Short mmCIF file of C-alpha atoms in Angstrom, two decimals:
data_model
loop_
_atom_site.label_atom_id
_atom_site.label_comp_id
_atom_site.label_asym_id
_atom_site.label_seq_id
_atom_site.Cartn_x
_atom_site.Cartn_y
_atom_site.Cartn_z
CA UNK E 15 -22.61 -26.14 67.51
CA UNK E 16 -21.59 -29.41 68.06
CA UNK E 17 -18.47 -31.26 66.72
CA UNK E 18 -19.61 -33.06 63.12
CA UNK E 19 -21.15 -29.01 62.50
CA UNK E 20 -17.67 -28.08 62.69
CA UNK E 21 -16.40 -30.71 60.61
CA UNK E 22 -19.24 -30.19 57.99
CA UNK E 23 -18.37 -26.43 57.94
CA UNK E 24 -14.81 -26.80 56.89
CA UNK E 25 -15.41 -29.66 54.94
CA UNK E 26 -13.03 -31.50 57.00
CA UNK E 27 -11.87 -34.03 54.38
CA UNK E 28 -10.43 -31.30 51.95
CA UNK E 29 -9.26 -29.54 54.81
CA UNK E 30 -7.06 -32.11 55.89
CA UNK E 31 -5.80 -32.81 52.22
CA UNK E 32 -4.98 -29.61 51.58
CA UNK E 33 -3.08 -29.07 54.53
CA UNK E 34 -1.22 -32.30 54.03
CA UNK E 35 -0.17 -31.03 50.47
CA UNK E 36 1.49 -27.96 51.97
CA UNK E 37 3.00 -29.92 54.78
CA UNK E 38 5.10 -31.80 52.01
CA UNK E 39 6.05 -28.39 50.01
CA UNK E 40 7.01 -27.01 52.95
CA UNK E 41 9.54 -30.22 54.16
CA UNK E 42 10.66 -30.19 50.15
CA UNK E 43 11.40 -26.57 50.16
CA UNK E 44 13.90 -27.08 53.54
CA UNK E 45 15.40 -29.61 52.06
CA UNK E 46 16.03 -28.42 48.67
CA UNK E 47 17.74 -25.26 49.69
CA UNK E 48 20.02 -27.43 51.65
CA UNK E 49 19.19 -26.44 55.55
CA UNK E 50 18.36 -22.73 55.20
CA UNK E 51 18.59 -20.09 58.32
CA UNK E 52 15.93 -22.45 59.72
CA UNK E 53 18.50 -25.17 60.03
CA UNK E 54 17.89 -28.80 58.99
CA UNK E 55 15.27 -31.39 59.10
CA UNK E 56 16.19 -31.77 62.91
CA UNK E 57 16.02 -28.00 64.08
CA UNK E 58 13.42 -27.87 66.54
CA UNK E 59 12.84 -24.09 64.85
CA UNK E 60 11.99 -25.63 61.57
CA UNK E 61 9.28 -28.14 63.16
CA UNK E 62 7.93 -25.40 64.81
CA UNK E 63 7.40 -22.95 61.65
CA UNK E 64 5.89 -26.44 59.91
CA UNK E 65 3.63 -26.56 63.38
CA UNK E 66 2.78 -22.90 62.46
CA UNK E 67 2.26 -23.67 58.91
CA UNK E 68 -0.15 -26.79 59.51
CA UNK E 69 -1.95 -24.61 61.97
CA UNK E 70 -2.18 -21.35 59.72
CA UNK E 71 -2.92 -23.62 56.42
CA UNK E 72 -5.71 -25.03 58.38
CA UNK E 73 -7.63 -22.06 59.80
CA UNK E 74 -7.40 -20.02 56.24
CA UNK E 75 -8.45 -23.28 54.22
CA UNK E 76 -11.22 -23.81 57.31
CA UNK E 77 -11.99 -19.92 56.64
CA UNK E 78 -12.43 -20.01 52.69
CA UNK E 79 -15.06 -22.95 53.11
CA UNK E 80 -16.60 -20.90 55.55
CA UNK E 81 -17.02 -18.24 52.87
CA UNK E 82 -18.02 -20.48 50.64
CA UNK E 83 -20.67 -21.91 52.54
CA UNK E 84 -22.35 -18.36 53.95
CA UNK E 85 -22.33 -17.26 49.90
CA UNK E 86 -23.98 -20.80 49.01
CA UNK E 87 -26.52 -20.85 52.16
CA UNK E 88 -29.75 -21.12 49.92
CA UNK E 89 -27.95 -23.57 47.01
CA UNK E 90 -26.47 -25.61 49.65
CA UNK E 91 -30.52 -25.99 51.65
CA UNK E 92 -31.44 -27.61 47.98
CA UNK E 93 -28.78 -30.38 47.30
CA UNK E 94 -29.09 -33.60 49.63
CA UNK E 95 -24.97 -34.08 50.28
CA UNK E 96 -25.05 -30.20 51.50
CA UNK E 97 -28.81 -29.84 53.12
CA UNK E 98 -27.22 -30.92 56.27
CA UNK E 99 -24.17 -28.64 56.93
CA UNK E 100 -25.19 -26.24 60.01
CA UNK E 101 -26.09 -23.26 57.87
CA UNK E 102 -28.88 -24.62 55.22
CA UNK E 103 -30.28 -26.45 58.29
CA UNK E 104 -30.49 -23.64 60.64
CA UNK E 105 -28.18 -24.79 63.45
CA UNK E 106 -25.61 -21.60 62.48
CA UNK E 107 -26.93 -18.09 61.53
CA UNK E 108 -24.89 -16.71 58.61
CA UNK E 109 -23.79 -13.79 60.71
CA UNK E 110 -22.06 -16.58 62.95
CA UNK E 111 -20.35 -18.37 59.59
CA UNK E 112 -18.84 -15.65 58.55
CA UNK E 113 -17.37 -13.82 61.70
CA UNK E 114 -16.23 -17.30 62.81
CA UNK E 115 -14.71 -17.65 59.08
CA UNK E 116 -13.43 -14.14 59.29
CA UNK E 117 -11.83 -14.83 63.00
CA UNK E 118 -9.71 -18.06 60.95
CA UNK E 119 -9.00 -16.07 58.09
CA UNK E 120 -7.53 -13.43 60.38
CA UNK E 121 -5.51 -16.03 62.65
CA UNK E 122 -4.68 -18.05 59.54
CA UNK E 123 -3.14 -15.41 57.56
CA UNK E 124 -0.97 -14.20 60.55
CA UNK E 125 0.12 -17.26 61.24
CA UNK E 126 1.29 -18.07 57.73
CA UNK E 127 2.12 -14.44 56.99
CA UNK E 128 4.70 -14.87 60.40
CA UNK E 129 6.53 -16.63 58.46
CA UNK E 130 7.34 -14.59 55.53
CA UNK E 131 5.39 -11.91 53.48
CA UNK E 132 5.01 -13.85 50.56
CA UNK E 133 3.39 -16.86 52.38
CA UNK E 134 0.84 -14.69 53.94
CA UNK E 135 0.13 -12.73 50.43
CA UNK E 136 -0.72 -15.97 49.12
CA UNK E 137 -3.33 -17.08 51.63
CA UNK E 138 -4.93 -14.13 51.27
CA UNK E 139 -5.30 -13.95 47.64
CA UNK E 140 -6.50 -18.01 47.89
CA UNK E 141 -9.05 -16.91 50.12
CA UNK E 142 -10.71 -14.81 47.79
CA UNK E 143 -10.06 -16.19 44.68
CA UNK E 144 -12.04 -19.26 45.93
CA UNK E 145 -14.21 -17.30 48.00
CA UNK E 146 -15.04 -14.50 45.86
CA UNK E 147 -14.04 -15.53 42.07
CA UNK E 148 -14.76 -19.36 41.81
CA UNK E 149 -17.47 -19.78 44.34
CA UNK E 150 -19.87 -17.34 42.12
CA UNK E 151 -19.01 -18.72 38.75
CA UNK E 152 -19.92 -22.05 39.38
CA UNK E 153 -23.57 -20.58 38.88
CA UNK E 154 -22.26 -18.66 34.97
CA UNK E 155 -19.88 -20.61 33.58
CA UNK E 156 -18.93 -24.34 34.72
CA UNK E 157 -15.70 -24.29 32.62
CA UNK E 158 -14.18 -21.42 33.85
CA UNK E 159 -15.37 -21.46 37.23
CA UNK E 160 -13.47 -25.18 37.41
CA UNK E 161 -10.25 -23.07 36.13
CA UNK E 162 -10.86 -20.13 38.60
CA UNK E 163 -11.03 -22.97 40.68
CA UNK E 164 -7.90 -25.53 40.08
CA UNK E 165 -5.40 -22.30 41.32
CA UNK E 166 -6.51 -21.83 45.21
CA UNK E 167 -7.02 -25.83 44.71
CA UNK E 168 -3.16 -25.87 43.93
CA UNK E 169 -1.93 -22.79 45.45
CA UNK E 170 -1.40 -25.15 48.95
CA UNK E 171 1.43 -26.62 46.54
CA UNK E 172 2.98 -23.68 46.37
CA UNK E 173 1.93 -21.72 49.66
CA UNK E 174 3.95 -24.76 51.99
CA UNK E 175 7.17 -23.97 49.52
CA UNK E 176 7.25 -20.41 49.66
CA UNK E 177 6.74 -20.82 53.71
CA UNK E 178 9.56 -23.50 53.85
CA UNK E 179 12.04 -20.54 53.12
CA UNK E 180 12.87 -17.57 55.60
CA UNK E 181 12.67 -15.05 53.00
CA UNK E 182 10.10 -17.20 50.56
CA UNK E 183 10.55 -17.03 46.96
CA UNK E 184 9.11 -19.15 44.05
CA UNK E 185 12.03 -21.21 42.20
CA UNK E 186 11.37 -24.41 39.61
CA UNK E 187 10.11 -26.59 42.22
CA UNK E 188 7.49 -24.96 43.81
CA UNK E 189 6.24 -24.32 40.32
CA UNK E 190 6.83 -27.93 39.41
CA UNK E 191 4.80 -28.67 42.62
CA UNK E 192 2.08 -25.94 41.49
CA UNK E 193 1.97 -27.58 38.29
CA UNK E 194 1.47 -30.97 39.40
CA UNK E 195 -1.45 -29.98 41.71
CA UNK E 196 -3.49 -27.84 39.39
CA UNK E 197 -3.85 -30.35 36.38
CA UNK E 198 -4.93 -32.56 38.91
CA UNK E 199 -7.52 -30.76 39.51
CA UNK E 200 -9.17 -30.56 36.69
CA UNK E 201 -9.75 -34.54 36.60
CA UNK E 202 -10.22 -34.91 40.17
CA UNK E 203 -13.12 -32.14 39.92
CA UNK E 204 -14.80 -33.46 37.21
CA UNK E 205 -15.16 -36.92 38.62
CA UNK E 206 -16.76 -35.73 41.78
CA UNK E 207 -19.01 -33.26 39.27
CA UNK E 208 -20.01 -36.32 37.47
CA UNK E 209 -20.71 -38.32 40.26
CA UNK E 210 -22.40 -35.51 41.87
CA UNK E 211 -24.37 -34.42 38.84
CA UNK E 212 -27.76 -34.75 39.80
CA UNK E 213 -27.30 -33.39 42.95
CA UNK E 214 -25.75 -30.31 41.47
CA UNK E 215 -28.29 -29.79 39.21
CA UNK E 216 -30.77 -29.61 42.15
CA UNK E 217 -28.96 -25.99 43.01
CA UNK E 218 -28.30 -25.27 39.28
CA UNK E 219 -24.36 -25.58 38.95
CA UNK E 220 -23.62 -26.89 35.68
CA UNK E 221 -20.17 -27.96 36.34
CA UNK E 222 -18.91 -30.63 33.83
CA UNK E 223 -17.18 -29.46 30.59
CA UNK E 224 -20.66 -29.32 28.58
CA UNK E 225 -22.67 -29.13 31.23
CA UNK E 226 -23.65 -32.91 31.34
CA UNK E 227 -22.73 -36.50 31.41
CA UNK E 228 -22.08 -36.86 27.81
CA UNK E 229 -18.50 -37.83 25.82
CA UNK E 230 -17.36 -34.61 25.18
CA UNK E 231 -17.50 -33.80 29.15
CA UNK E 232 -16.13 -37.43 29.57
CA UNK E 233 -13.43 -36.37 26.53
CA UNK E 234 -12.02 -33.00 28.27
CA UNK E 235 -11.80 -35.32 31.47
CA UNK E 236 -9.24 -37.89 29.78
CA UNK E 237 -7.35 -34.95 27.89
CA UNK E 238 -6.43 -33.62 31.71
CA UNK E 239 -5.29 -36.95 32.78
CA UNK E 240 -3.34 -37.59 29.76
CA UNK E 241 -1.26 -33.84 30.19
CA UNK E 242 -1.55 -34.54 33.84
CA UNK E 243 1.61 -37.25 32.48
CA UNK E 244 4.79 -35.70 31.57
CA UNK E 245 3.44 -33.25 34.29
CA UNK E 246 4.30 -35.87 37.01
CA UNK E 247 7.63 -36.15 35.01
CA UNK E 248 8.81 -32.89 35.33
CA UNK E 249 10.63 -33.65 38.84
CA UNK E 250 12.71 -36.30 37.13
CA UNK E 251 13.12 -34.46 34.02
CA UNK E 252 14.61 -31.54 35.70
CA UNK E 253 16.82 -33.17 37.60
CA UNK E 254 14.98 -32.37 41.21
CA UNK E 255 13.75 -36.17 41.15
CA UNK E 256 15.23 -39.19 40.54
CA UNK E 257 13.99 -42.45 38.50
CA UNK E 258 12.43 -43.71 41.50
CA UNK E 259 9.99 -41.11 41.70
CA UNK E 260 9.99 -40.72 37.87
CA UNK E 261 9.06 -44.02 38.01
CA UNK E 262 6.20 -43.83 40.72
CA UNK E 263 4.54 -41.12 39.26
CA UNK E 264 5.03 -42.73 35.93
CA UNK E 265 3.10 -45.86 37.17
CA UNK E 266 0.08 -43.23 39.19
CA UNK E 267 -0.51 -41.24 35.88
CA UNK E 268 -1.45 -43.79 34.12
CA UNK E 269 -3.64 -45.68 36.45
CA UNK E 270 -5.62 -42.46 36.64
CA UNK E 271 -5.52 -42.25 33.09
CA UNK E 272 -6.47 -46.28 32.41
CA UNK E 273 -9.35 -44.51 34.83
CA UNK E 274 -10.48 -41.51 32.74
CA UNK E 275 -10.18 -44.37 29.53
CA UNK E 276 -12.80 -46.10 31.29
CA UNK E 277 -15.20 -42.86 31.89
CA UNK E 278 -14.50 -42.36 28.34
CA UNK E 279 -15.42 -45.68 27.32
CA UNK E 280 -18.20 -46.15 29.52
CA UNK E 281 -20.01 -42.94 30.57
CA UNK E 282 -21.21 -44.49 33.78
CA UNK E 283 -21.81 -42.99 37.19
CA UNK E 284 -19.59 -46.23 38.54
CA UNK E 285 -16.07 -45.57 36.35
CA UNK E 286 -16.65 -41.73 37.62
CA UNK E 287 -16.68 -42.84 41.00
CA UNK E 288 -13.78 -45.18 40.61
CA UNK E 289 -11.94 -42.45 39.08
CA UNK E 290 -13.03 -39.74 41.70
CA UNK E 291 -11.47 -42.03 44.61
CA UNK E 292 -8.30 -42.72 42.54
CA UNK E 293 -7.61 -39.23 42.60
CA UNK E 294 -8.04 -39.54 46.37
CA UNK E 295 -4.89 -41.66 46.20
CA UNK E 296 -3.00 -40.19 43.17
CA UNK E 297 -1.92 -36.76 44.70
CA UNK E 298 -0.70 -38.12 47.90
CA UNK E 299 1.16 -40.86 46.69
CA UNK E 300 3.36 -38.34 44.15
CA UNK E 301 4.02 -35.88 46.40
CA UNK E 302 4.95 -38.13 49.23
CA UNK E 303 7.61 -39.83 46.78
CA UNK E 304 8.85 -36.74 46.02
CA UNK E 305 9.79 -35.97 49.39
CA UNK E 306 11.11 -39.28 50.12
CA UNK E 307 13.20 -38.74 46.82
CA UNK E 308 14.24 -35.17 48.66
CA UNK E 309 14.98 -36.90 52.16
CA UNK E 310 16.99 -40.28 51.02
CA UNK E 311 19.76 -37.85 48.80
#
C-alpha cells in the first residue's frame, strides 16, 4: 500500500482536524485548572502526555475511518470522490482494513486511555458510535444519522479536555468546548452534503435535511448557523473568555451565518461550497482564540 492509500484510508484531512481540535482542549484544560499534577505549560511531562494524546487521537480517529470505510466498501466503489480509496479499488482486501483499523483502535485507545480512564472510555465509545451507529444510518434516515453523527464529530472537543487532567473529569468548559463543536457540525455537514449531493446519491445516502437541494434543507442549514451564535458566546458569557475572544467569535459566527444567508438566498452548488470551506476556517480560528485568551491571563 503505498503512501496517498494511507492517506485516503484515514481521510487524512479530517484526521488532522480532529486531532488539532483535541490538541487545543487538551492545552485549555492545563491551563484552566491552573498547572495540575502535570505541572505547567513548560513541564516537559505535560508535552509529553499532549505527544501521547496527538498520537492516541490520531490512530483511534485513523481507526474509526477505517471502520467506516470496510462497512461502506461497495457504496464507496459507486461514488467518484470515494471510487479511489484502496478498498473500492482493490489495492486493500477488507480483511486488511479492518485488522489494520483494529491494530489503531487498540494502540489508540491505550494510548489515550494511559492517560486517564475517562479519556480512554471516550475513544472507545467515539469509535463506535461513528463506526457502528452513524455510519449505517446514513443509508435510513439522513437527519438523524447527521445527529448520530455531530457527537463523535465533537467528542475530540471534549476527549483533549478530559485528557488534559490527571484524573479527567468534565466541568463547564469542556462542555462549552463540546457545545461549540457539535452545532458546528451540523452546518459544516450539510454544506459538504450539498456540495456532494449528486455524488451521494450515486450510493443512495440521502443526507440533507429533506433529502435534497431545496429551501427547507437550505432553511435547517441557516437555523444551525444562527444557534451556532450565542454558542460561540458562551466562553465570554461565562466568564472563561474574555471580550477579545467574545469578540472573535462574535465576528466568525456571523460570517458563517452571512454564508448560510446566501445558501438560503441562492440555493446554488457555489454559496454551498463557499460555505463548506468557511467552516474549514471557522472552527479553528475560535478555538485557537480561546486558547490564546487561556494563555495571555
Amino acid at each position: 500500500m503505498k503512501g496517498s492509500d494511507f492517506s485516503k484510508l484515514i481521510k487524512s484531512r479530517l484526521t488532522f482536524l480532529v486531532t488539532f481540535s483535541a490538541s487545543i482542549s487538551f492545552i485549555i484544560a492545563v491551563k484552566a485548572n491552573g498547572g495540575n499534577t502535570w505541572g505547567s505549560l513548560y513541564s516537559t511531562t505535560m508535552w509529553l502526555n499532549w505527544i501521547k494524546l496527538v498520537i492516541g487521537g490520531f490512530l483511534v480517529t485513523s481507526a474509526a475511518n477505517c471502520f467506516n470505510e470496510v462497512i461502506e466498501v461497495k457504496y464507496d466503489k459507486l461514488m467518484k470522490r470515494t471510487m479511489d480509496r484502496p478498498m473500492p479499488a482493490g489495492r486493500m482486501t477488507t480483511g486488511q482494513g479492518l485488522v489494520l483499523g483494529m491494530g489503531m483502535g487498540i494502540i489508540g485507545t491505550y494510548l489515550l486511555g494511559s492517560l486517564n480512564l475517562l479519556t480512554g472510555l471516550l475513544s472507545v465509545f467515539s469509535i463506535l458510535l461513528y463506526a457502528f451507529a452513524y455510519t449505517p444510518l446514513k443509508r435510513v434516515n439522513g437527519m438523524a444519522a447527521v445527529f448520530v453523527g455531530a457527537i463523535p464529530g465533537a467528542l475530540p472537543a471534549l476527549i483533549g479536555y478530559v485528557a488534559g487532567q490527571p484524573h479527567g473529569r468534565i466541568d463547564e468548559i469542556a462542555i462549552i468546548l463540546f457545545l461549540i463543536q457539535f452545532v458546528w457540525q451540523f452546518v459544516h455537514f450539510w454544506a459538504i452534503a450539498w456540495v456532494l449531493d449528486d455524488d451521494y446519491k450515486l450510493a443512495g445516502f440521502r443526507l440533507l435535511p429533506t433529502a435534497k437541494r431545496d429551501k427547507t434543507s437550505a432553511l435547517v442549514t441557516f437555523l444551525f448557523a444562527v444557534i451556532l451564535v450565542p454558542v460561540s458566546l458562551l466562553p465570554t458569557i461565562y466568564g472563561y473568555g474574555g471580550y477579545y475572544v467574545g469578540g472573535v467569535s462574535l465576528i466568525m459566527s456571523l460570517i458563517f451565518l452571512y454564508q448560510a444567508f446566501n445558501l438560503l438566498r441562492t440555493l446554488e452548488i457555489k454559496a454551498a461550497r463557499t460555505l463548506m470551506f468557511g467552516s474549514f476556517y471557522y472552527l479553528p480560528v475560535v478555538q485557537l482564540m480561546f486558547l490564546f485568551d487561556f494563555i495571555v491571563k
